[in-house]
JSON list of C-alpha atoms in Angstrom, two decimals:
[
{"chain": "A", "resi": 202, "resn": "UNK", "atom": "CA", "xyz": [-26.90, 37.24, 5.23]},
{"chain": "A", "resi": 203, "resn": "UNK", "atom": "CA", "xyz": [-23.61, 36.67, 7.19]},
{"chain": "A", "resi": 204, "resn": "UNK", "atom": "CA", "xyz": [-22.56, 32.93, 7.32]},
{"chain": "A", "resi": 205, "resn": "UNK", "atom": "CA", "xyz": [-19.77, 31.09, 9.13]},
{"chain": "A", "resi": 206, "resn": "UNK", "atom": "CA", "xyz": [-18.43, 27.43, 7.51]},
{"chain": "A", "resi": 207, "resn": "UNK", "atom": "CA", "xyz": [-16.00, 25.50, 9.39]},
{"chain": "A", "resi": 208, "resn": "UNK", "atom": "CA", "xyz": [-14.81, 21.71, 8.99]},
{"chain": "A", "resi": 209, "resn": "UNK", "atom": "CA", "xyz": [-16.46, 19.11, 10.42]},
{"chain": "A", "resi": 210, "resn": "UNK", "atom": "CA", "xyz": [-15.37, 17.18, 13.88]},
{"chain": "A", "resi": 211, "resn": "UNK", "atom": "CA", "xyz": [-14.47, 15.24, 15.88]},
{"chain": "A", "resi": 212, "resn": "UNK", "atom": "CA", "xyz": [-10.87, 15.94, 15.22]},
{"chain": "A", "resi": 213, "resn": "UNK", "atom": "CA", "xyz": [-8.63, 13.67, 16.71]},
{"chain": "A", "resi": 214, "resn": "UNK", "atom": "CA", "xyz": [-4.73, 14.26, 17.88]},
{"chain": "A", "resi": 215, "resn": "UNK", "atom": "CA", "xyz": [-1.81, 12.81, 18.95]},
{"chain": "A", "resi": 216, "resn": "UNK", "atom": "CA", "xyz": [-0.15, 15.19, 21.99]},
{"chain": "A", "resi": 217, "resn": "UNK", "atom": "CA", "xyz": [2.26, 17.36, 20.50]},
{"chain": "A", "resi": 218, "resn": "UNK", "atom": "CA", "xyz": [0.64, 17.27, 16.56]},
{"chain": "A", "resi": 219, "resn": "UNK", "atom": "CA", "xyz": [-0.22, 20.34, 14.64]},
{"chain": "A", "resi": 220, "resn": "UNK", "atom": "CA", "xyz": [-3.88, 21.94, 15.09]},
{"chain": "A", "resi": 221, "resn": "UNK", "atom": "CA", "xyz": [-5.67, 23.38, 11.87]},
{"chain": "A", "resi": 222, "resn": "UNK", "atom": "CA", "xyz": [-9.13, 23.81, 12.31]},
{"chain": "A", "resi": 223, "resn": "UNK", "atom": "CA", "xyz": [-10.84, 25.60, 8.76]},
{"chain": "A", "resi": 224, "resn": "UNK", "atom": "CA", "xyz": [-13.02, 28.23, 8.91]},
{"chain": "A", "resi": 225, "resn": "UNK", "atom": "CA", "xyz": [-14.55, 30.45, 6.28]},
{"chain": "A", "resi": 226, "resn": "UNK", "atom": "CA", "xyz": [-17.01, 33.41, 6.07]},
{"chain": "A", "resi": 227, "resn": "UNK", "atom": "CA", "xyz": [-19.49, 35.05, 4.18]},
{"chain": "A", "resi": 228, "resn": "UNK", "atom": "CA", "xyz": [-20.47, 38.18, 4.74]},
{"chain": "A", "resi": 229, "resn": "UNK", "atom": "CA", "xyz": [-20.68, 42.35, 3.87]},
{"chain": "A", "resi": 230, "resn": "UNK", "atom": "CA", "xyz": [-18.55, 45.11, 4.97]},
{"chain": "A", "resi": 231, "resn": "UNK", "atom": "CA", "xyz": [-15.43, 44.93, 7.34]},
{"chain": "A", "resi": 232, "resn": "UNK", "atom": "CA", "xyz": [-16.57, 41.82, 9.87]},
{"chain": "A", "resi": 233, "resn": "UNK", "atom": "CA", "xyz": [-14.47, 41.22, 13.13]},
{"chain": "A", "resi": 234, "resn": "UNK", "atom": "CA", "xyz": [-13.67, 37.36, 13.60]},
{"chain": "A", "resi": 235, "resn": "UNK", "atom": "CA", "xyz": [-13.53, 35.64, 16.82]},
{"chain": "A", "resi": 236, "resn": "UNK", "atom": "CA", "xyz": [-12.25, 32.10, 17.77]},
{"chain": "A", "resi": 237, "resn": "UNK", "atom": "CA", "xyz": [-14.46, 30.76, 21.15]},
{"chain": "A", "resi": 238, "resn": "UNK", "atom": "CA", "xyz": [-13.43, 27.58, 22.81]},
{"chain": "A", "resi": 239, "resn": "UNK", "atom": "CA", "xyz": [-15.98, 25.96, 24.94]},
{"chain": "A", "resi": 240, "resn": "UNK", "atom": "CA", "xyz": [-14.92, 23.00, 27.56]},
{"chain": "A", "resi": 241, "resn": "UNK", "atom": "CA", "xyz": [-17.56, 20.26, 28.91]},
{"chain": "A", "resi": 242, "resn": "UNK", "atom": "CA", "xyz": [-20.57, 21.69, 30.88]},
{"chain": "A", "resi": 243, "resn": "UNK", "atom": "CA", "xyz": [-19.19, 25.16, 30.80]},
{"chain": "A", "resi": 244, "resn": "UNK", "atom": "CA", "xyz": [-19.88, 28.46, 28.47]},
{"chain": "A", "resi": 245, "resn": "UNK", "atom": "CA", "xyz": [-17.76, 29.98, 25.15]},
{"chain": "A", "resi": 246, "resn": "UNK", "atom": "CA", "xyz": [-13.90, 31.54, 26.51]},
{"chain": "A", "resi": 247, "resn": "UNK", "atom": "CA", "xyz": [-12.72, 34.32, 23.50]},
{"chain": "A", "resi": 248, "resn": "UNK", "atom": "CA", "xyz": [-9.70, 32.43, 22.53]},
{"chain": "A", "resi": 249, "resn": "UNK", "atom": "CA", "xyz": [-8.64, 34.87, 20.07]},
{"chain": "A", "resi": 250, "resn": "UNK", "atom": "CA", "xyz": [-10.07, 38.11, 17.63]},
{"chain": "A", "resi": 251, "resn": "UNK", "atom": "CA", "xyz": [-8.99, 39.90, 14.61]},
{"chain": "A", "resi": 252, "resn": "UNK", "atom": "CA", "xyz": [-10.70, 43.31, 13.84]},
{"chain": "A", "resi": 253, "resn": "UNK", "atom": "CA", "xyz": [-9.33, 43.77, 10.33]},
{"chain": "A", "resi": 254, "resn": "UNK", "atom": "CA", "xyz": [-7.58, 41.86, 6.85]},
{"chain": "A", "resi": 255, "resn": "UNK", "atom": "CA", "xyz": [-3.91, 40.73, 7.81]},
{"chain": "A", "resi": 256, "resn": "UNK", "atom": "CA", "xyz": [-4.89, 40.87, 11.35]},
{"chain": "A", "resi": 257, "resn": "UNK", "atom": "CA", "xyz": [-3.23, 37.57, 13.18]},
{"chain": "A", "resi": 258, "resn": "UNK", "atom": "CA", "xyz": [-4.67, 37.04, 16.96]},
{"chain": "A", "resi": 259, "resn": "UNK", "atom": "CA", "xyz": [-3.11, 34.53, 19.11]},
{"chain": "A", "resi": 260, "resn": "UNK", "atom": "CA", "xyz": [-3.32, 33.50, 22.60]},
{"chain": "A", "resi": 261, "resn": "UNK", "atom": "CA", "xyz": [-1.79, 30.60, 24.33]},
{"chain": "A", "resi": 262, "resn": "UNK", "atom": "CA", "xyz": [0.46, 29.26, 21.78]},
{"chain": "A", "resi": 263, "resn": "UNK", "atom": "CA", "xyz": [-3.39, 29.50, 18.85]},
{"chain": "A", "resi": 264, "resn": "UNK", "atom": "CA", "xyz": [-2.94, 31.55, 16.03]},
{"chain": "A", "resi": 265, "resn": "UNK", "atom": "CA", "xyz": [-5.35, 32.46, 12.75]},
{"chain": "A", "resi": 266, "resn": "UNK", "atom": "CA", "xyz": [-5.24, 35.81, 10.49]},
{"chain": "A", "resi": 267, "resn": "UNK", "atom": "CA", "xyz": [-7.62, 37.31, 8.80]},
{"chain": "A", "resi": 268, "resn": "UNK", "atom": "CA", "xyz": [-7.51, 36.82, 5.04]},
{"chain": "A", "resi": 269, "resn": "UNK", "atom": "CA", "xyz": [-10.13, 38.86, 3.55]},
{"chain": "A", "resi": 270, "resn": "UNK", "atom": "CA", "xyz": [-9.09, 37.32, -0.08]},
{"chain": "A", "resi": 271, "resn": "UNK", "atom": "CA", "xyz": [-9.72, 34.18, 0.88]},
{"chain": "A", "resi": 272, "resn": "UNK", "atom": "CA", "xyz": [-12.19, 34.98, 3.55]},
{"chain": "A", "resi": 273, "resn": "UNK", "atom": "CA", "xyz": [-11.17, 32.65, 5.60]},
{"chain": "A", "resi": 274, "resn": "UNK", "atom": "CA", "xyz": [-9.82, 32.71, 9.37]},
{"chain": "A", "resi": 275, "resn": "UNK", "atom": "CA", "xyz": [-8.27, 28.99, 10.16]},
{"chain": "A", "resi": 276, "resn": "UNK", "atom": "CA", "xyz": [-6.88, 28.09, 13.10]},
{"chain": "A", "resi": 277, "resn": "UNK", "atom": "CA", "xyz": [-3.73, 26.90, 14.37]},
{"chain": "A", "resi": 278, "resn": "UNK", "atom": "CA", "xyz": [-1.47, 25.53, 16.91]},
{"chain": "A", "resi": 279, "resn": "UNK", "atom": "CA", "xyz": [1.94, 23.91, 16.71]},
{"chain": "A", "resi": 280, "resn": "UNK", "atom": "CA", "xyz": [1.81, 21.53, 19.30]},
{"chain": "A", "resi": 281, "resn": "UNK", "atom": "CA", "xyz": [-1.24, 20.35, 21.04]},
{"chain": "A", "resi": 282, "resn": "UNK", "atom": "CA", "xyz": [-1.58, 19.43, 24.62]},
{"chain": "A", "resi": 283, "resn": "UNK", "atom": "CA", "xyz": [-4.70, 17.09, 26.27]},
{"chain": "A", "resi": 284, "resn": "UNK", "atom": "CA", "xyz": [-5.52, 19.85, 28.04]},
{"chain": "A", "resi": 285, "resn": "UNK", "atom": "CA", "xyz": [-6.96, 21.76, 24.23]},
{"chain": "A", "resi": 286, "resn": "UNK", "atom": "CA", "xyz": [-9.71, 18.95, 24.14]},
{"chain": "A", "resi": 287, "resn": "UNK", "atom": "CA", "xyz": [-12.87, 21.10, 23.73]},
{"chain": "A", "resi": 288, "resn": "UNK", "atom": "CA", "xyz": [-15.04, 22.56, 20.85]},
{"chain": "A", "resi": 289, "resn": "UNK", "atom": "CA", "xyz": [-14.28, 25.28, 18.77]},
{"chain": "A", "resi": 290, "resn": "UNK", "atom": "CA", "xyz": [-16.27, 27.75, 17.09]},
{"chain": "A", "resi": 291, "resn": "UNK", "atom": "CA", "xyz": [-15.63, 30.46, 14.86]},
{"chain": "A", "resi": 292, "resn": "UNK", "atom": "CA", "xyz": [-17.76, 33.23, 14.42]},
{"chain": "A", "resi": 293, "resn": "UNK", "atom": "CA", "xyz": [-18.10, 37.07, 12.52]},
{"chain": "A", "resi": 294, "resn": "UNK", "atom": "CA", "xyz": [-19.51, 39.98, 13.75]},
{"chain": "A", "resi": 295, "resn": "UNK", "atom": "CA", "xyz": [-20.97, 42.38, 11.46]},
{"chain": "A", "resi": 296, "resn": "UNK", "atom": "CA", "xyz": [-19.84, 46.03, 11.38]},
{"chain": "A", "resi": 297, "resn": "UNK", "atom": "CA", "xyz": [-23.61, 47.30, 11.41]},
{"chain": "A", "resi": 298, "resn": "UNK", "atom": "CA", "xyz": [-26.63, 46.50, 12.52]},
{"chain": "A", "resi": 299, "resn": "UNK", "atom": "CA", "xyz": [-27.76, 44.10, 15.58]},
{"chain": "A", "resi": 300, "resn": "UNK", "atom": "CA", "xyz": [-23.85, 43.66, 15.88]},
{"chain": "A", "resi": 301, "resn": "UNK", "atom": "CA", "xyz": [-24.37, 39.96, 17.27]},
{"chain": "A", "resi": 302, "resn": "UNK", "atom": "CA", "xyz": [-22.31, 36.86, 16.45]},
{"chain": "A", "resi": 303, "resn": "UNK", "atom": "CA", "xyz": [-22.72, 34.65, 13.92]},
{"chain": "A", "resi": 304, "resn": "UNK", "atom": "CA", "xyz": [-21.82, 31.44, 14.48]},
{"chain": "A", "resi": 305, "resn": "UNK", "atom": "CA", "xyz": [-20.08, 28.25, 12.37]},
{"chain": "A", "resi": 306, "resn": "UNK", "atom": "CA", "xyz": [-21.72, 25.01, 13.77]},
{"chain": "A", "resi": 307, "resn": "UNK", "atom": "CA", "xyz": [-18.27, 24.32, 16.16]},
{"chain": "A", "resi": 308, "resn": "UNK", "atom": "CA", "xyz": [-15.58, 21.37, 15.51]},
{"chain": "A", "resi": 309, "resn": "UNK", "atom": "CA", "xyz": [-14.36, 18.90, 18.30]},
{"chain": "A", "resi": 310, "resn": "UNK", "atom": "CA", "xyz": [-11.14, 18.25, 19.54]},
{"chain": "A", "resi": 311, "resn": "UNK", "atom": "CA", "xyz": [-9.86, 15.25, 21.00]},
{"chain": "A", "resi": 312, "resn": "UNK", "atom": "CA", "xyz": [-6.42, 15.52, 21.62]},
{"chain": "A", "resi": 313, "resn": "UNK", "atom": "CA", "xyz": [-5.07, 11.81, 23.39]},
{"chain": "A", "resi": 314, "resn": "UNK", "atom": "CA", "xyz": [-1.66, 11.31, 25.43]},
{"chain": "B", "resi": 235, "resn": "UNK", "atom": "CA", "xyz": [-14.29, 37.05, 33.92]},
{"chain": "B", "resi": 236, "resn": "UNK", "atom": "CA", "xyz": [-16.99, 38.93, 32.87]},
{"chain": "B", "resi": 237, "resn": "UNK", "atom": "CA", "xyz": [-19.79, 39.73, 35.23]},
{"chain": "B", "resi": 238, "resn": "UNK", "atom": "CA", "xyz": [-22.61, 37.79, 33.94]},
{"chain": "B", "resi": 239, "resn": "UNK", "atom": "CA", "xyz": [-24.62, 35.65, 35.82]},
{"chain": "B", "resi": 240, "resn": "UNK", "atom": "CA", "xyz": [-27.54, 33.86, 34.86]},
{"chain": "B", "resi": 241, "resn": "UNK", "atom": "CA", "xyz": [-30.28, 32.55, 36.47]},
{"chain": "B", "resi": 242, "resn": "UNK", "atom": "CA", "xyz": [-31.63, 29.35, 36.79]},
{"chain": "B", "resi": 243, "resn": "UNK", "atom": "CA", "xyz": [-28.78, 27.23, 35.76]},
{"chain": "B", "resi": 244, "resn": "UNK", "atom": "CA", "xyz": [-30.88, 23.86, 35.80]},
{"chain": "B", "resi": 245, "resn": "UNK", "atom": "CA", "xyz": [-34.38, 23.38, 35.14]},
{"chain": "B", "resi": 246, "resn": "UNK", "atom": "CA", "xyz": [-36.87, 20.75, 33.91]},
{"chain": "B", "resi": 247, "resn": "UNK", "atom": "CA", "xyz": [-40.54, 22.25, 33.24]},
{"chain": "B", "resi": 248, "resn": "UNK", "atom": "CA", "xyz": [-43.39, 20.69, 31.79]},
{"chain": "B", "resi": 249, "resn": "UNK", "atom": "CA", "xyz": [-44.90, 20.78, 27.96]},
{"chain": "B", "resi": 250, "resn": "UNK", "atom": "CA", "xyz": [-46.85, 24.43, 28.03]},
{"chain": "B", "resi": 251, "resn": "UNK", "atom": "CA", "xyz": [-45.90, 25.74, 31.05]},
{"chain": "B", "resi": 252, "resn": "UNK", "atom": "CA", "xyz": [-44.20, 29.24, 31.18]},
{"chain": "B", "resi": 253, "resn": "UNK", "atom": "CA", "xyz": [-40.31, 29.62, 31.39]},
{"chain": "B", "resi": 254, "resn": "UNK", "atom": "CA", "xyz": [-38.35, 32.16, 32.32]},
{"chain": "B", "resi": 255, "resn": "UNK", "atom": "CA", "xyz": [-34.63, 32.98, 32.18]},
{"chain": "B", "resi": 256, "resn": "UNK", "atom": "CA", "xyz": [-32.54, 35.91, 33.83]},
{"chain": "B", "resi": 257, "resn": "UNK", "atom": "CA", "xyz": [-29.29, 37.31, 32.60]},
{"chain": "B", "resi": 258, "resn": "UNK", "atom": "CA", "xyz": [-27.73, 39.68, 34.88]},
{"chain": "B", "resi": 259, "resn": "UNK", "atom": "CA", "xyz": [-24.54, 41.90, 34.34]},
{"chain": "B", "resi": 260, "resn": "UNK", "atom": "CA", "xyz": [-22.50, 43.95, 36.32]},
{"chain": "B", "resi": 261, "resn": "UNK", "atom": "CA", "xyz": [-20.65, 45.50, 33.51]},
{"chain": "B", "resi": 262, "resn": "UNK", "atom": "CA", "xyz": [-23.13, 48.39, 32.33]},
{"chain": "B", "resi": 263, "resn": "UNK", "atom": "CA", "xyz": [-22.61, 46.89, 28.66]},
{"chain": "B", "resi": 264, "resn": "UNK", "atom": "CA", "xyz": [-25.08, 47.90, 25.84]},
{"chain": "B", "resi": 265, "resn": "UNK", "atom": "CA", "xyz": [-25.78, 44.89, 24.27]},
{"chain": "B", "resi": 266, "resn": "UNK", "atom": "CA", "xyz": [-27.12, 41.96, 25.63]},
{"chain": "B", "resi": 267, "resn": "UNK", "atom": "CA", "xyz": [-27.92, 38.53, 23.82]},
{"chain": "B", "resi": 268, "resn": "UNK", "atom": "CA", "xyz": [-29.42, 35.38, 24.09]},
{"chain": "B", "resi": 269, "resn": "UNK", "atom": "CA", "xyz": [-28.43, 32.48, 22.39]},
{"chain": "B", "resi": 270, "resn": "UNK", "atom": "CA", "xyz": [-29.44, 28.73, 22.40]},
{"chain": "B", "resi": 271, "resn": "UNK", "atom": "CA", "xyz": [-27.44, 25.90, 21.50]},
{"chain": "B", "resi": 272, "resn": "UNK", "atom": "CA", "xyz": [-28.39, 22.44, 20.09]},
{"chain": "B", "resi": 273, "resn": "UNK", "atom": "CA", "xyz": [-26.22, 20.04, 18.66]},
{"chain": "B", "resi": 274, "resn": "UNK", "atom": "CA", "xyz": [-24.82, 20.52, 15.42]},
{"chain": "B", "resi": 275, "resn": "UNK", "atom": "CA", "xyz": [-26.32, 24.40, 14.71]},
{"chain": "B", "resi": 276, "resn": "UNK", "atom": "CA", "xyz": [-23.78, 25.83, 16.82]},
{"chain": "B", "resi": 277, "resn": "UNK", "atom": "CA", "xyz": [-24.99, 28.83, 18.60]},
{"chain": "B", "resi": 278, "resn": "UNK", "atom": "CA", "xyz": [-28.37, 30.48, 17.28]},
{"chain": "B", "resi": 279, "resn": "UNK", "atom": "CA", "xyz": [-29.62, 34.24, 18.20]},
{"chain": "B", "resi": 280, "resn": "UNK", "atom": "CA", "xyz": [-32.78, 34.15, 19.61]},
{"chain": "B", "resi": 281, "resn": "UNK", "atom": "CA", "xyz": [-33.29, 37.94, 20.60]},
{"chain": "B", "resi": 282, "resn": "UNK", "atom": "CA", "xyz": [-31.35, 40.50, 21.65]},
{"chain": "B", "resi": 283, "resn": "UNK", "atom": "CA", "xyz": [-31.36, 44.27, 23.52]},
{"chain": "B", "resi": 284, "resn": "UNK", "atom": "CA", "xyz": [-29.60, 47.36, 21.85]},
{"chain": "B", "resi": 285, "resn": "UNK", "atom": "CA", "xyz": [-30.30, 49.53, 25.23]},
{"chain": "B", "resi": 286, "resn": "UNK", "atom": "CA", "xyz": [-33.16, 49.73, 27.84]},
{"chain": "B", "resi": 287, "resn": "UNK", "atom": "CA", "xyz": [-36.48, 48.69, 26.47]},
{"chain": "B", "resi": 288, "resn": "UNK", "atom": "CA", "xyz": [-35.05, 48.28, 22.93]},
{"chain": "B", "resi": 289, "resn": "UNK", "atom": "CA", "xyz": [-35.08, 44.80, 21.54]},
{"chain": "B", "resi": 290, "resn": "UNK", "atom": "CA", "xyz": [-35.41, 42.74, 18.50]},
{"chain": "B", "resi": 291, "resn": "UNK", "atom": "CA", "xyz": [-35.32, 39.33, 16.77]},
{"chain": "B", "resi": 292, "resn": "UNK", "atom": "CA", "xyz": [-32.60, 36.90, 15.88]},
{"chain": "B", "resi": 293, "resn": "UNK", "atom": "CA", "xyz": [-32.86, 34.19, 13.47]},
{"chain": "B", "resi": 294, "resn": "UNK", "atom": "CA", "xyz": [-34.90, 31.63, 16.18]},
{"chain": "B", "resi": 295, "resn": "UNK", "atom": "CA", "xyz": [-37.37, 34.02, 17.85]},
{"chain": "B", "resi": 296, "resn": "UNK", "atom": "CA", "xyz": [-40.44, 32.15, 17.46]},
{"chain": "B", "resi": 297, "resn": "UNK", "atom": "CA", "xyz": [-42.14, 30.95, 21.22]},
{"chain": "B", "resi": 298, "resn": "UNK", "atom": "CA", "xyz": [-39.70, 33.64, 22.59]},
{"chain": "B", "resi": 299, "resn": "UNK", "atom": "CA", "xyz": [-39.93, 36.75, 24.13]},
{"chain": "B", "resi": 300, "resn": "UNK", "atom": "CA", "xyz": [-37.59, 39.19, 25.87]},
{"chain": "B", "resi": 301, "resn": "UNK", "atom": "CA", "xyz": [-37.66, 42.54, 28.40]},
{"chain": "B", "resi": 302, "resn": "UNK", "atom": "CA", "xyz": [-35.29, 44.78, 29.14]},
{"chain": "B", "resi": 303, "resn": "UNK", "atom": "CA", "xyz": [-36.63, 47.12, 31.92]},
{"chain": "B", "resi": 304, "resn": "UNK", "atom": "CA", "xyz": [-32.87, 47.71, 33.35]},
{"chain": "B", "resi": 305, "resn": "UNK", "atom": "CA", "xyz": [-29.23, 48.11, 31.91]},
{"chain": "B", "resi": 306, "resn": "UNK", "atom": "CA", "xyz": [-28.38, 44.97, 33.86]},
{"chain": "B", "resi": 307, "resn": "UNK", "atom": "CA", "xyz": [-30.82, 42.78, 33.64]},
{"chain": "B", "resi": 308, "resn": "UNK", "atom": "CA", "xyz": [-32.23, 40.90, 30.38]},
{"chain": "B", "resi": 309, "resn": "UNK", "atom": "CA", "xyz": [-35.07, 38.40, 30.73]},
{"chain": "B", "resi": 310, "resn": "UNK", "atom": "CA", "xyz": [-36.20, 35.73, 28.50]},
{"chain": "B", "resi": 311, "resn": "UNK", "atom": "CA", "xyz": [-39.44, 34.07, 28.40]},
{"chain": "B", "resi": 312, "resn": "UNK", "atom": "CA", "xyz": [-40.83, 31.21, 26.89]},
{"chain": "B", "resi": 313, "resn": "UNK", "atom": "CA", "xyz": [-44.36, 31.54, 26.37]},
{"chain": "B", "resi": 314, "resn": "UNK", "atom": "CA", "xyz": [-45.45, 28.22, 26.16]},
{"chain": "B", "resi": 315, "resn": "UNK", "atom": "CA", "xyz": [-42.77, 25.48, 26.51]},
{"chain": "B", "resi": 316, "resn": "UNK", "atom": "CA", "xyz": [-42.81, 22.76, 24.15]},
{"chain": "B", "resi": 317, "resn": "UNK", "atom": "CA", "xyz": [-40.15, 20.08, 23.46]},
{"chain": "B", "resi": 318, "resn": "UNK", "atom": "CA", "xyz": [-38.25, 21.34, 20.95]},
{"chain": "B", "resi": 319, "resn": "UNK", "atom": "CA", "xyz": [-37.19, 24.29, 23.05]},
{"chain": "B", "resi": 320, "resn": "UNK", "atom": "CA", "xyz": [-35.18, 22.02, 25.61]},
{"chain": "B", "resi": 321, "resn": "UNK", "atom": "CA", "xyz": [-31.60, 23.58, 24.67]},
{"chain": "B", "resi": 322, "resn": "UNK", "atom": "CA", "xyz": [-29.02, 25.38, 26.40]},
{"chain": "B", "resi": 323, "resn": "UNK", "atom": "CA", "xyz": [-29.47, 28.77, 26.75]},
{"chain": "B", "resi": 324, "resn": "UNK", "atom": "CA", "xyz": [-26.57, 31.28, 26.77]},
{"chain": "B", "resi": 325, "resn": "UNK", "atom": "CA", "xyz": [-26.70, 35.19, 27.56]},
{"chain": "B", "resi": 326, "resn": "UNK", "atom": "CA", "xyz": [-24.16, 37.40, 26.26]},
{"chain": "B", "resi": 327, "resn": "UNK", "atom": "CA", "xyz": [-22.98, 41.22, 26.50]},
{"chain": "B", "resi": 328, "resn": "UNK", "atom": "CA", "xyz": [-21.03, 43.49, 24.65]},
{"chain": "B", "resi": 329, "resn": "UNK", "atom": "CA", "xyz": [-19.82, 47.88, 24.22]},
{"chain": "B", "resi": 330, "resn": "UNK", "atom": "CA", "xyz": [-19.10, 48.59, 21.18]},
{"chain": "B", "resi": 331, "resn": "UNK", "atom": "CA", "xyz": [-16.18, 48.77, 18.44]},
{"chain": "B", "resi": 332, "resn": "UNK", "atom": "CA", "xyz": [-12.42, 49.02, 18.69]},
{"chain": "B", "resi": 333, "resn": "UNK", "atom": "CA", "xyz": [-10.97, 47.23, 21.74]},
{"chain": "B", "resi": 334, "resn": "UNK", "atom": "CA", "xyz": [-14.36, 46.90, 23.50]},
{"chain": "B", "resi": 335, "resn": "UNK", "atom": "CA", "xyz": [-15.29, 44.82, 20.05]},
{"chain": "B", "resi": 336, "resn": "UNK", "atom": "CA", "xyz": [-15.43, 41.56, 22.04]},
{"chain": "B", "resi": 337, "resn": "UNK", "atom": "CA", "xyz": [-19.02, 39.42, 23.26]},
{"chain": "B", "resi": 338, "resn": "UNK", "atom": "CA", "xyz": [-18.52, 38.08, 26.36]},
{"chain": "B", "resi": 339, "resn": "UNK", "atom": "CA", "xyz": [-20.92, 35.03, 27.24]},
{"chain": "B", "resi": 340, "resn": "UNK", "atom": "CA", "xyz": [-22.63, 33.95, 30.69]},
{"chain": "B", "resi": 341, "resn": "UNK", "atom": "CA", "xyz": [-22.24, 30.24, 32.03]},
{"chain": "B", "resi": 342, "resn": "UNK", "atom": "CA", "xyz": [-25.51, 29.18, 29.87]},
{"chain": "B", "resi": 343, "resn": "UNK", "atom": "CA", "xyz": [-28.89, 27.73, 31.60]},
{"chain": "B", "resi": 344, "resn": "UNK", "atom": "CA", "xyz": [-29.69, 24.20, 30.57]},
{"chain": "B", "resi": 345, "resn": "UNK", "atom": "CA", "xyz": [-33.75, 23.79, 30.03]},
{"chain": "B", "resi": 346, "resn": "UNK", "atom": "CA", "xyz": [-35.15, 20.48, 29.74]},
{"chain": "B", "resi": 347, "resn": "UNK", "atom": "CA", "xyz": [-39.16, 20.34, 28.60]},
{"chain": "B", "resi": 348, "resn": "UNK", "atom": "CA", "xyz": [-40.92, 17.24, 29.03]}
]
């Protein structure tokens, strides 16, 4: 079945370092990827999507493409800010079926001042 | 935002007792989900609805049971509660493919069972 891996947390930043956070996937057919942030206490916010391979979504100042080689849909930010301190998750959703959201397990983000 | 509002935020209920959570949307989307999520699994599907009155299993549906009676409204039930369901429960919606490919997710309900 469809399977999402991403690295391990917490991650901890400096203010202003470079974000990568890993993700990989496994999974049939043509799956859309999403990035979901989620802050304390509060539910998942789409941070970002890509439908198809080469596909790069972005939304305030995140990035990741969709490399269907590699399977794999990392993602990145040039400069963090305190303010980005949440968890991430990455997830797939299939092109058939239930067309629900599989989820990686989520990484945490500490960025400090 | 999304209009998706669930219902009870907060609750503590006792070993065995009957639970049950409300997802309502405003959005007259399709698909409706629940999810729970425990430390270090990420988010899990427990059931979900493909249209009124048709539902079906996700990966954690044991203990669980759903209804969907109305386009808006998606209920889930816990049969019997028992420890290991204390979570934080999460509804979701979605349309379909293209632009509309997105899953939009409620504020979650936290369940505590002691």
């Amino acid at each position: 079945g469809d399977s999402v891996t991403q690295m391990e947390g917490p991650v901890t930043l400096s203010e202003e370092a470079f974000l990568t956070i890993n993700c990989t996937y496994t999974a049939t057919g043509y799956p859309s990827l999403f990035w979901y942030v989620q802050y304390p206490g509060e539910g998942l916010q789409l941070l970002l999507k890509a439908t198809k391979a080469d596909d790069k979504g972005s939304n305030k100042g995140f990035e990741a493409t969709y490399r269907k080689e590699t399977t794999s849909f990392h993602l990145e930010k040039g400069s963090v800010q305190v303010s980005d301190s949440a968890v991430y998750f990455c997830a797939l959703r299939g092109d058939t079926g239930r067309r629900a959201l599989t989820f990686g397990s989520g990484t945490r983000l500490q960025v400090q001042p | 935002d999304a209009g998706i509002t669930q219902s009870p935020r907060h609750k503590v209920t006792e070993t065995g007792t009957p639970v049950t959570l409300r997802c309502h949307q405003t959005e007259n989307h399709r698909y409706m989900y629940w999810y729970r999520q425990d430390p270090g699994h990420g988010l899990r599907l427990i059931h979900y609805s493909y249209g009124v009155k048709d539902t079906d299993k996700g990966e954690v549906s044991d203990g669980y049971s759903v209804s969907r009676s109305k386009t808006e409204d998606f209920l889930l039930t816990l049969e019997s509660a028992t420890s290991s369901q204390t979570s934080v429960y999460f509804c979701a919606i979605s349309n379909d493919r293209g632009e509309k490919n997105t899953i939009y997710f409620g504020e979650g309900s936290w369940l505590t069972v002691v």
